[in-house]
Short mmCIF file of C-alpha atoms in Angstrom, two decimals:
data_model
loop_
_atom_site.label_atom_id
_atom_site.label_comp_id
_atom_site.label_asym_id
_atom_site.label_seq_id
_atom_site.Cartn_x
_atom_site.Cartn_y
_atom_site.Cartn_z
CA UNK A 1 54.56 36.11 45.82
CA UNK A 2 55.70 39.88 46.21
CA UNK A 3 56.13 41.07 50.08
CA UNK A 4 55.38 44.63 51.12
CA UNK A 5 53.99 46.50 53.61
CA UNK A 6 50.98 47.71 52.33
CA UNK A 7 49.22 46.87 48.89
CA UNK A 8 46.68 49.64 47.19
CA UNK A 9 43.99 48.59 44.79
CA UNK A 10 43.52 50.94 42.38
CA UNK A 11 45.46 53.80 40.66
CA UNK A 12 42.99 56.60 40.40
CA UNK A 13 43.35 59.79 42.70
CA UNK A 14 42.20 57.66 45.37
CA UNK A 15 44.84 55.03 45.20
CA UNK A 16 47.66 57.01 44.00
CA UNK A 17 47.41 59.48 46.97
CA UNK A 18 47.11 56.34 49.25
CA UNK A 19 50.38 54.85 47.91
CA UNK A 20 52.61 58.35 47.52
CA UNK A 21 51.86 59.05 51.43
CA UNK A 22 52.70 55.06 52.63
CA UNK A 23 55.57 55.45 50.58
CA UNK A 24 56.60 58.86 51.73
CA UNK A 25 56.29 57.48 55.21
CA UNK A 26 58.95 55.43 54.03
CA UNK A 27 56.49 51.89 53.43
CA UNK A 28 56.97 49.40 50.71
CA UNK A 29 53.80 49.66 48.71
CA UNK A 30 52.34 47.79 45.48
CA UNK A 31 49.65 48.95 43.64
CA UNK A 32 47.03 47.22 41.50
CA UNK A 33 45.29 48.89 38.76
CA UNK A 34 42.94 46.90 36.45
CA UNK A 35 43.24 49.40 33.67
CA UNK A 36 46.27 50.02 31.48
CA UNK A 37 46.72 52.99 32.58
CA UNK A 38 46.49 55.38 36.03
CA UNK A 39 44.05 57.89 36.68
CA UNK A 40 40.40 55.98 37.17
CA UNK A 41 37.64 58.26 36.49
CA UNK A 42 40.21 60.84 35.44
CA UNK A 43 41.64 60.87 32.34
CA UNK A 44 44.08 62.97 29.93
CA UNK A 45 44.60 62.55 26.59
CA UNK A 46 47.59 64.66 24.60
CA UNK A 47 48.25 65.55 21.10
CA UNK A 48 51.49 65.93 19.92
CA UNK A 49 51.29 69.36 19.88
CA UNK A 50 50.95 69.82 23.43
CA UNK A 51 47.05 70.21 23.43
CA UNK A 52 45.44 68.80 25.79
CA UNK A 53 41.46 66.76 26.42
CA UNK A 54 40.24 65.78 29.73
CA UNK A 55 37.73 62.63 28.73
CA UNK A 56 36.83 62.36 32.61
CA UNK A 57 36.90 64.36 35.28
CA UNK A 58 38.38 67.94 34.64
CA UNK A 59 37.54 71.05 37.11
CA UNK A 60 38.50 72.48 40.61
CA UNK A 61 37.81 74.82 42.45
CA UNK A 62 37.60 76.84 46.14
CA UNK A 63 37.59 74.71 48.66
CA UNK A 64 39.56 72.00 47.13
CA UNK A 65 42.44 72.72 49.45
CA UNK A 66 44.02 69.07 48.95
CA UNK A 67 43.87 68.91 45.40
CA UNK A 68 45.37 72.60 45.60
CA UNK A 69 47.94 70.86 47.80
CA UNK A 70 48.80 68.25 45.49
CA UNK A 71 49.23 70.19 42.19
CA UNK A 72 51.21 72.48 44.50
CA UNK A 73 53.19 69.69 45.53
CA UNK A 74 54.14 68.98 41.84
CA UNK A 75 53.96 72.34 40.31
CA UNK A 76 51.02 72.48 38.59
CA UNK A 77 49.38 75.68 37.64
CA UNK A 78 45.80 76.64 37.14
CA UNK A 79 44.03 78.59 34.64
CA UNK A 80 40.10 79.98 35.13
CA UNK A 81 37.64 78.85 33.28
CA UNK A 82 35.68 80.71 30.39
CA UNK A 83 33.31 82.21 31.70
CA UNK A 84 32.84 85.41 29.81
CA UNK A 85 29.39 85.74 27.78
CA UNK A 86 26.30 84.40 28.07
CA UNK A 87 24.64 81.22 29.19
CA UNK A 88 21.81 79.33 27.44
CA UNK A 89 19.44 77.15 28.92
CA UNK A 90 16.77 75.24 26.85
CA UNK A 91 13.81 74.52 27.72
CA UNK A 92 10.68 72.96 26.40
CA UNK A 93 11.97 73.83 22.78
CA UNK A 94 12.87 77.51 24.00
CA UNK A 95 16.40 78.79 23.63
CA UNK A 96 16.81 81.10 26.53
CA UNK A 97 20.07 83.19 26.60
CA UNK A 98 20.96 84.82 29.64
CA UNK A 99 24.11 86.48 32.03
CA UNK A 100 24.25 85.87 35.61
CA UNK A 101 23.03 82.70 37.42
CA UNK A 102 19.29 82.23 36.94
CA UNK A 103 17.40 82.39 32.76
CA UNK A 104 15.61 85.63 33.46
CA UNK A 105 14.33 85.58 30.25
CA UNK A 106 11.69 82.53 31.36
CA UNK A 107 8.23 83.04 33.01
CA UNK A 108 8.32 84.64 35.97
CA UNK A 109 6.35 81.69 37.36
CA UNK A 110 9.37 79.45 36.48
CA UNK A 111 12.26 81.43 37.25
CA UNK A 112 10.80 81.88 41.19
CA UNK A 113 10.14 78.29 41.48
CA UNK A 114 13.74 78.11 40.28
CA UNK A 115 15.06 80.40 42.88
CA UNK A 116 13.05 79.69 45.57
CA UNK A 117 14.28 75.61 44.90
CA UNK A 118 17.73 75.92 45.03
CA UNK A 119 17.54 78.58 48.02
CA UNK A 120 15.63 75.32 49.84
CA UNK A 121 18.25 72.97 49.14
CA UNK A 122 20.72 74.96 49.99
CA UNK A 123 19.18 75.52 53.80
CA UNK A 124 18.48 71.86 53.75
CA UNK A 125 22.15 70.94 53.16
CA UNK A 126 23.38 73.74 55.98
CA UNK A 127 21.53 70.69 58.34
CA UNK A 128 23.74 67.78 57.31
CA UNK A 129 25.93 66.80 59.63
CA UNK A 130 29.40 65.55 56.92
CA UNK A 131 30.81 63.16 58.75
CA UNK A 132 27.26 61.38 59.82
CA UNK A 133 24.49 62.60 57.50
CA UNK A 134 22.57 59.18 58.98
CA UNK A 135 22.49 61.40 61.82
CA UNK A 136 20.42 64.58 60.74
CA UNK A 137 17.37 65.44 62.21
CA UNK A 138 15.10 64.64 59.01
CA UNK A 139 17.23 61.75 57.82
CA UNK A 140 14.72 58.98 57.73
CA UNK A 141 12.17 61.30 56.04
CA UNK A 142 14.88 63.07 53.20
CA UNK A 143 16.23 59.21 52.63
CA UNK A 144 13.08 57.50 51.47
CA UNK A 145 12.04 60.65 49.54
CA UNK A 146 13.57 60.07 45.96
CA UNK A 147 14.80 63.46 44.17
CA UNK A 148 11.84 63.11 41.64
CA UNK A 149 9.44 62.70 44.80
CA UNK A 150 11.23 65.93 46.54
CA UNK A 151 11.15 67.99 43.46
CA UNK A 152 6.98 67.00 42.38
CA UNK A 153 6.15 67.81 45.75
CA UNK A 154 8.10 71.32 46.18
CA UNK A 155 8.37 72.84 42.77
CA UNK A 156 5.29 73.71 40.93
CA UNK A 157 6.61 74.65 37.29
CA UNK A 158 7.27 71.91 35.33
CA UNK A 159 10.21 74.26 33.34
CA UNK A 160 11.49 74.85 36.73
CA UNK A 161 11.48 71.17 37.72
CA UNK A 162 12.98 69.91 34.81
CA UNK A 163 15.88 72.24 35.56
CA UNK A 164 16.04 71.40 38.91
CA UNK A 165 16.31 67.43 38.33
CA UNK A 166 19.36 68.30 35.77
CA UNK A 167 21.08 70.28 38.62
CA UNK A 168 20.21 67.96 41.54
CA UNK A 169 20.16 64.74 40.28
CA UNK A 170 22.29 65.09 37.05
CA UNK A 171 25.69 64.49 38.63
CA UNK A 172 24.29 61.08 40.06
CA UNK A 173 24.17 60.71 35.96
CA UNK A 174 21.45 58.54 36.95
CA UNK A 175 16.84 59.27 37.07
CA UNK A 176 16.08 61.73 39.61
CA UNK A 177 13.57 58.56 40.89
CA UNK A 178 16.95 56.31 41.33
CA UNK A 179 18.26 58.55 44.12
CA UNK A 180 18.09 59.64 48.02
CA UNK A 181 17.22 63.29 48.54
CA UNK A 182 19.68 62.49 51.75
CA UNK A 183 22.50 61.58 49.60
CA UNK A 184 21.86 64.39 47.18
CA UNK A 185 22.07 66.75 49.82
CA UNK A 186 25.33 65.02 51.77
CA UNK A 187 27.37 65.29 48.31
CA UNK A 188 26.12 68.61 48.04
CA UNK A 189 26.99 70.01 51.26
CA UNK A 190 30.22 68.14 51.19
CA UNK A 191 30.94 70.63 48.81
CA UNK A 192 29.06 73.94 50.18
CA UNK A 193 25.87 74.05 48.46
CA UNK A 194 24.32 73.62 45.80
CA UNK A 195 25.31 76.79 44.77
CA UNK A 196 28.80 75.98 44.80
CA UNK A 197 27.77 72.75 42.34
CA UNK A 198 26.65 74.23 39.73
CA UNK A 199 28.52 77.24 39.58
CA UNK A 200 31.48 78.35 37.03
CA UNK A 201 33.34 81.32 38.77
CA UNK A 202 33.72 80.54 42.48
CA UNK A 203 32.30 77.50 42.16
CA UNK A 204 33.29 73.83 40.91
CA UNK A 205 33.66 74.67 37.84
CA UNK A 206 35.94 77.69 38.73
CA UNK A 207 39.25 76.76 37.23
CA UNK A 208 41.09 73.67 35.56
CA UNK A 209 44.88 72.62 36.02
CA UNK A 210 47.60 73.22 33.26
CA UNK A 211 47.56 70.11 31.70
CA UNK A 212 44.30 68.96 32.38
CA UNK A 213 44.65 66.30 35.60
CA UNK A 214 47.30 64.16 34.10
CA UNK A 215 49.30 67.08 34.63
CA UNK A 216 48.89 66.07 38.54
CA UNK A 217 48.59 62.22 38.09
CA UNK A 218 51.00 61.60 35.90
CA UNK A 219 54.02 62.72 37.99
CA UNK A 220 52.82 61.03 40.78
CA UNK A 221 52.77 57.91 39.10
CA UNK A 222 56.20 58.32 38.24
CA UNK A 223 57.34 58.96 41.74
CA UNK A 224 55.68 55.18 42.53
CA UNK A 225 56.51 53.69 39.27
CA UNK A 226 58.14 50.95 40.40
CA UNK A 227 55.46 50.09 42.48
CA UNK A 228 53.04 50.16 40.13
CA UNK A 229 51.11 46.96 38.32
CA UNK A 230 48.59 47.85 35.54
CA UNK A 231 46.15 45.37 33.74
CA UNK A 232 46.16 44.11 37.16
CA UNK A 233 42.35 43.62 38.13
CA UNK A 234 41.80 41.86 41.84
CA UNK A 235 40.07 38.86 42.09
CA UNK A 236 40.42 38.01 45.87
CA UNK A 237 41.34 39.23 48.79
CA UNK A 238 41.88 37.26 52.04
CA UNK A 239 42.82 38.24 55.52
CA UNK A 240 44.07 36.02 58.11
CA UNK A 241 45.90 36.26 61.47
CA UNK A 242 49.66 37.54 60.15
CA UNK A 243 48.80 39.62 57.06
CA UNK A 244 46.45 39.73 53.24
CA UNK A 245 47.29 38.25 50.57
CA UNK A 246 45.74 39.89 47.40
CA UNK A 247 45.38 37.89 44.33
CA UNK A 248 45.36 39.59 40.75
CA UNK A 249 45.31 39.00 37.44
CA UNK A 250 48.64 37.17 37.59
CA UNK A 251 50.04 38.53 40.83
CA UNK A 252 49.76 37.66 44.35
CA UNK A 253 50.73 40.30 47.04
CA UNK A 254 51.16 39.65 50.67
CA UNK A 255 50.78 42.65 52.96
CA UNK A 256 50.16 43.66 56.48
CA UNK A 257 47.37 45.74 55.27
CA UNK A 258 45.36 46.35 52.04
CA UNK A 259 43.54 49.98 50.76
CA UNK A 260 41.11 49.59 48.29
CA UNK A 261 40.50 52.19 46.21
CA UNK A 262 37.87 51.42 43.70
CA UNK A 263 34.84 52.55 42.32
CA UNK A 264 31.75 51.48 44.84
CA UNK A 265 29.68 50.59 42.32
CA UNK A 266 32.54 47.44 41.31
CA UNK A 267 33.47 46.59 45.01
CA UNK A 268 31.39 43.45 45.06
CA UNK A 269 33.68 42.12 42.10
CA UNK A 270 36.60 41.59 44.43
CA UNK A 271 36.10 38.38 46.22
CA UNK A 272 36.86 38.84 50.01
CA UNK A 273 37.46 36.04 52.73
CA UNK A 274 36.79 35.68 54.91
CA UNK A 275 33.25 37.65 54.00
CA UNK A 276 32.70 41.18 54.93
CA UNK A 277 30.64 42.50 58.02
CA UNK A 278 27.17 42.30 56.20
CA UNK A 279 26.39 45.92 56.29
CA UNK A 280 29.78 46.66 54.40
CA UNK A 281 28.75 44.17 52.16
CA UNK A 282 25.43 44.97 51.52
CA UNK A 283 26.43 48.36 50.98
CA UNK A 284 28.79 47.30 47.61
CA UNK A 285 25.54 46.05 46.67
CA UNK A 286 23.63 48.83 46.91
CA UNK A 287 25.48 51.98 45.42
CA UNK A 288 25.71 51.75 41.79
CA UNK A 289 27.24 54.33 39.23
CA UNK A 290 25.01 55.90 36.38
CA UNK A 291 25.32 56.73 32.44
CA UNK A 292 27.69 59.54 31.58
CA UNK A 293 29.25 60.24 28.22
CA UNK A 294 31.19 63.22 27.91
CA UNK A 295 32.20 64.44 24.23
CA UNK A 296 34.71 67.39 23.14
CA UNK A 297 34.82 68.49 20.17
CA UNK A 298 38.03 70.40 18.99
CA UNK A 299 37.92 73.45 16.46
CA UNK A 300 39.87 75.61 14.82
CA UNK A 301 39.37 78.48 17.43
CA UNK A 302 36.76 78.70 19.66
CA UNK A 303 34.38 80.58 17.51
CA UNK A 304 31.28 80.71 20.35
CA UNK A 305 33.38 83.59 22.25
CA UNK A 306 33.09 86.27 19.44
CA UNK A 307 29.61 85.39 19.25
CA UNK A 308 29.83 86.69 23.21
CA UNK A 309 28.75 83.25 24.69
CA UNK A 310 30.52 81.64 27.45
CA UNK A 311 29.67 78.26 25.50
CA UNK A 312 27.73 77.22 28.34
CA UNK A 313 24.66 75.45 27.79
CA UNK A 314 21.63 73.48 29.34
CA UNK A 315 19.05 71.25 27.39
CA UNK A 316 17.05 68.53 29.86
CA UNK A 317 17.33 65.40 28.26
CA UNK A 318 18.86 65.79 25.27
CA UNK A 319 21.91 63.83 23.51
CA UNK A 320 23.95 67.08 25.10
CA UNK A 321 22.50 67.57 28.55
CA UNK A 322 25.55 70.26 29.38
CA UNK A 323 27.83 71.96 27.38
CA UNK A 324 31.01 73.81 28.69
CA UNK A 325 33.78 75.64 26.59
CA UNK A 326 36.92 73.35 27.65
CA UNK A 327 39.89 75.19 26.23
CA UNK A 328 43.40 75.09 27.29
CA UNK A 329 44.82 77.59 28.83
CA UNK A 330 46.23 79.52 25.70
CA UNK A 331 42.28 79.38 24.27
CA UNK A 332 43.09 77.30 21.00
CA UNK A 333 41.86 75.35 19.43
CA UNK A 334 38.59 75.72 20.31
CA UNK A 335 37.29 72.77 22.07
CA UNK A 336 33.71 72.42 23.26
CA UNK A 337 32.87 70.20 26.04
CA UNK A 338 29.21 67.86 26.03
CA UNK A 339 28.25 66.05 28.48
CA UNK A 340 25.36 63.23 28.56
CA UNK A 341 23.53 62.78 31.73
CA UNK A 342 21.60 59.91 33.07
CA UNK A 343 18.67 58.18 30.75
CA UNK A 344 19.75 60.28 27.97
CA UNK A 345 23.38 58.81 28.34
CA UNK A 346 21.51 55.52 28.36
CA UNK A 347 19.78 56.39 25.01
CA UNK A 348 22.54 57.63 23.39
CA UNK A 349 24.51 54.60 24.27
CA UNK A 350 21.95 52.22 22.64
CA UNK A 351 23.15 54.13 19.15
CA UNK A 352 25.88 53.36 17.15
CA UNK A 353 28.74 56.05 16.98
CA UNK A 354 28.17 57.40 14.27
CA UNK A 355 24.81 57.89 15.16
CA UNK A 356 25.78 59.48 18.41
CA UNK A 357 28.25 61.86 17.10
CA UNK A 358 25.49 63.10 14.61
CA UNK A 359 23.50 63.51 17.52
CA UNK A 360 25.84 65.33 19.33
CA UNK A 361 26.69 67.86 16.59
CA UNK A 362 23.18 68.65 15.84
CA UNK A 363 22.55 69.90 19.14
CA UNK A 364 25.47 72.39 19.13
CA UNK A 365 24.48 73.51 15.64
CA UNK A 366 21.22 73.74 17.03
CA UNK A 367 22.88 76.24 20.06
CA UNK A 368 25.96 77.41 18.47
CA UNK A 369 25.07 77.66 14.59
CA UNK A 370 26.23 76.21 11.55
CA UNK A 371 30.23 76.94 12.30
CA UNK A 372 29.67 74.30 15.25
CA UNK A 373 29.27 72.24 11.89
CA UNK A 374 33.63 72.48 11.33
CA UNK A 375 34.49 69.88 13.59
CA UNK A 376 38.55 69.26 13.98
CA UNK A 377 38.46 66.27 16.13
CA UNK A 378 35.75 64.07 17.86
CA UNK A 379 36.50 62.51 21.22
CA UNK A 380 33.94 60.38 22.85
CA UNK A 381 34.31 59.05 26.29
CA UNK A 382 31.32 56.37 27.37
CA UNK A 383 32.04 55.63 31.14
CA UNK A 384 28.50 54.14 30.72
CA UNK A 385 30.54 50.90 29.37
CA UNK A 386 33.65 51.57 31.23
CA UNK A 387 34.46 47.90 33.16
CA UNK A 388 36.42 49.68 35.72
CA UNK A 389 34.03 52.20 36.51
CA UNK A 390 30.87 50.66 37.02
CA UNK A 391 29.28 53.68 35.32
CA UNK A 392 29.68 57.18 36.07
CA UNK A 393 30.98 59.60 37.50
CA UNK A 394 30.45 58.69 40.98
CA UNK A 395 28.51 56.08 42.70
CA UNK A 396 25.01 57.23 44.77
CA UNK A 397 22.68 55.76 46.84
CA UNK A 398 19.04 54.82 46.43
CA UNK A 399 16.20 55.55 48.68
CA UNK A 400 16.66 53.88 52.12
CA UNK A 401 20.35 53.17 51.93
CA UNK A 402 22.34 55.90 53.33
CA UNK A 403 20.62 55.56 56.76
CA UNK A 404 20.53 52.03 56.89
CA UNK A 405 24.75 51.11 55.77
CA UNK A 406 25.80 54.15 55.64
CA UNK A 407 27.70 53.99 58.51
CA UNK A 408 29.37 51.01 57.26
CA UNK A 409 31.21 53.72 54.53
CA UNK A 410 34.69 54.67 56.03
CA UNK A 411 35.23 52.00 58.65
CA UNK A 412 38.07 49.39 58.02
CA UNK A 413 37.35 45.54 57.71
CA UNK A 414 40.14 44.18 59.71
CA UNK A 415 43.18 44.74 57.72
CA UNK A 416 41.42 46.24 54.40
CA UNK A 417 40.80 49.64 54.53
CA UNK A 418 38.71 51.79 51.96
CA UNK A 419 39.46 55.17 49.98
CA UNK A 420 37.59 56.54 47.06
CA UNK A 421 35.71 59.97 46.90
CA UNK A 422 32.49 58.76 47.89
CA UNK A 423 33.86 58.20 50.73
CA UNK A 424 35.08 61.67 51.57
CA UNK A 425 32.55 63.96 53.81
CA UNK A 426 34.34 67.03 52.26
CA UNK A 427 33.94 67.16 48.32
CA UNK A 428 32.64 64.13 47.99
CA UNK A 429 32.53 63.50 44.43
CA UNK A 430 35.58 65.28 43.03
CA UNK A 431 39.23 64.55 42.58
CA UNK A 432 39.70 66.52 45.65
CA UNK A 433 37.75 64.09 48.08
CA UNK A 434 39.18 61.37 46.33
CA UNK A 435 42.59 62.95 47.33
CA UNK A 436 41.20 63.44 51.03
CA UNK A 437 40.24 59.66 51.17
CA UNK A 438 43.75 58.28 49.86
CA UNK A 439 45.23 60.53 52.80
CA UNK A 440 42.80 59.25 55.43
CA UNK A 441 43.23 55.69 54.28
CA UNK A 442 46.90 56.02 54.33
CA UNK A 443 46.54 57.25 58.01
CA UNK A 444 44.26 54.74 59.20
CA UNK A 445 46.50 52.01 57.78
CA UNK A 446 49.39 53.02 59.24
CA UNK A 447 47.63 53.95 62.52
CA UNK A 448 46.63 50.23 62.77
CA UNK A 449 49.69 48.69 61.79
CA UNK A 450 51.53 50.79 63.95
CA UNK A 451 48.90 49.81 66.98
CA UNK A 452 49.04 46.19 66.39
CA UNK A 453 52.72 46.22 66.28
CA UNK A 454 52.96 47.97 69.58
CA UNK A 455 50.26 45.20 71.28
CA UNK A 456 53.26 42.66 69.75
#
């Protein structure tokens, strides 16, 4: 059995942040990662010639001021995102290109009920109170409305609503009826709207590091690298008077204290002992992940640009629910980003890949023309099917959850504490929050320790 002082499970943002702080505080740490490799729901592939693919999570931007920390911590640079061009957005068979924010080219009708939606959202999140959403005055009310109930009852177009659901419940990558309008509108606000969600330039999709984000996670892995233990999944965990012992794959730790970084959605595969407090535990049963595949496909040069679109793109429901241009910074090759939301992940994952990648390339032929037909490379990432995941990209809450456990979301168990972005009541949902948990964590544990030590 391997003594330190503190033991993190999990070697995504989350975890890794947790770790490099203990062990900048001068701690010995181990860390547990399932995977064989670091970086969770992040995830950087790159060729030999230097090009790089993010196959999970990818863009930053203001507001992030940890993540901004960290890749200044480790001299990473950023680049802004593509954004020159126009849009498209289809809908009901309709290709609508556009500039600016909002398909002018719709009905009237549609593009009002479109405004005047978002607009509402974004006053309702300007109520929740971050660190206690449980707490806001409609709470109950917004928590056992579902986002399909919130959206039939306050938009009138159907166009407009079908937009609406891809933009308010698609990063939930899960059926607008499968989630809380409260925790739709905490992970919003966490971030500053919904404005700020689904926005390129000034918004989350504003910029992307050099490197993509193993450009960050990468050298902080190699700072812990001796601490680190991959294809390491945890089976147990148990407390006791003196200490936790975590058992992995072939490992045991002991520790005074324990962060666990996962996923939410896979928290309930850990066994603890003794049991956790039943609302923390009722709460790993009730946030799950959703169905997310994102594709990029690389070619020669990004031919969509000279055609003056941005290579942005909207279709509800379809085997390419988003596309994004995804370049490196020196714009070659061209690589388009698609990404698969919710039941149309689920759909596309019941195919076979070849069937999937057909579908996927019809749909930007269908948007880009027949040069979207030259395809370099394909790279598919399902975190659908991804063990360590749970689904993707981040876990959510149904109807009547968030008020009921959520309170039970940041506290520590004894000596297990809990990071993970979901977690986070500031950008919940990106790598940044997952960043700000790992540093909270890291405090709390140490705050503890330090607290029982001086009662000894």
């Amino acid at each position: 059995m391997t003594a330190v002082d503190y033991c993190v499970v999990g070697a995504g943002f989350a975890g890794l942040t947790a770790a490099l702080r203990l062990r900048q505080a001068g701690h010995s740490v181990a860390v547990l990662e399932a995977r064989d490799r670091v970086g969770g729901r992040t995830f950087t592939v790159t060729r030999d010639d230097g090009v790089w693919i993010d196959r999970g999570g990818a863009w930053i931007g203001p507001g992030q001021d940890r993540l901004y920390a960290m890749m200044e911590e480790f001299g990473v640079a950023e680049y802004k995102q593509h954004n020159d061009g126009d849009a498209m957005m289809i809908v009901e068979g309709k290709q609508h290109r556009y500039g600016g924010r909002l398909p002018w080219t719709m009905s009237p009708w549609a593009v009002t009920n479109l405004g005047i939606g978002l607009m509402t959202v974004e006053k309702m999140c300007k109520t929740i109170p971050l660190e206690a959403p449980w707490e806001a005055e409609h709470a109950a009310e917004w928590d056992r409305t579902s986002i399909a109930e919130w959206l039939e009852t306050n938009v009138m177009s159907k166009p407009a609503r079908e937009m609406l659901d891809m933009a308010l419940a698609g990063p939930y990558t899960s059926a607008p009826s499968e989630v809380s309008t409260l925790w739709m509108l905490l992970q919003m606000a966490s971030g500053g709207g919904p404005t700020f969600v689904i926005s390129g330039k000034g918004g989350a999709q504003d910029a992307r590091p050099v490197g993509g984000m193993g450009a960050i996670y990468r050298p902080i892995a190699a700072e812990l690298r001796d601490t680190l233990h991959l294809n390491q999944p945890v089976r147990r965990i148990t407390q006791d008077a003196d200490g936790v012992t975590i058992d992995s794959h072939n490992l045991a730790i002991r520790a005074d204290r324990v962060v666990v970084s996962i996923p939410m959605a896979i928290a309930s595969s850990i066994s603890y002992e003794p049991m956790l407090p039943v609302d923390r535990s009722f709460l790993h049963q009730r946030m799950p992940g959703g169905a997310v595949i994102k594709t990029s496909v690389v070619y020669d040069e990004p031919f969509w640009r000279a055609d003056g679109l941005s290579g942005q793109s909207a279709a509800p429901g379809t085997a390419a629910t988003l596309t994004i241009d995804a370049c490196t910074d020196t714009g070659n090759p061209g690589i388009m980003c698609a990404i698969t939301e919710g039941p149309a992940a689920r759909r596309l994952t019941r195919l076979d890949p070849a069937e999937r990648k057909a579908a996927i390339i019809g749909e930007l032929v269908e948007r880009f023309g027949d040069k979207a037909k030259s395809v370099v490379e394909y790279h598919e990432q399902n975190w659908t099917t991804d063990r360590y995941s749970g689904g993707g990209m981040i876990s959510h809450t149904p109807t009547g959850v968030l008020t009921e456990y959520g309170p039970a979301l940041r506290p520590a168990c004894g000596r297990i504490h809990w990071a993970g972005t979901e977690s986070s009541a500031i950008m919940c949902g990106w790598v940044d929050g997952a960043i700000r948990s790992g540093e909270r964590a890291a405090a709390e544990a140490m705050a503890a320790q330090n607290s029982a030590a001086a009662v000894r």
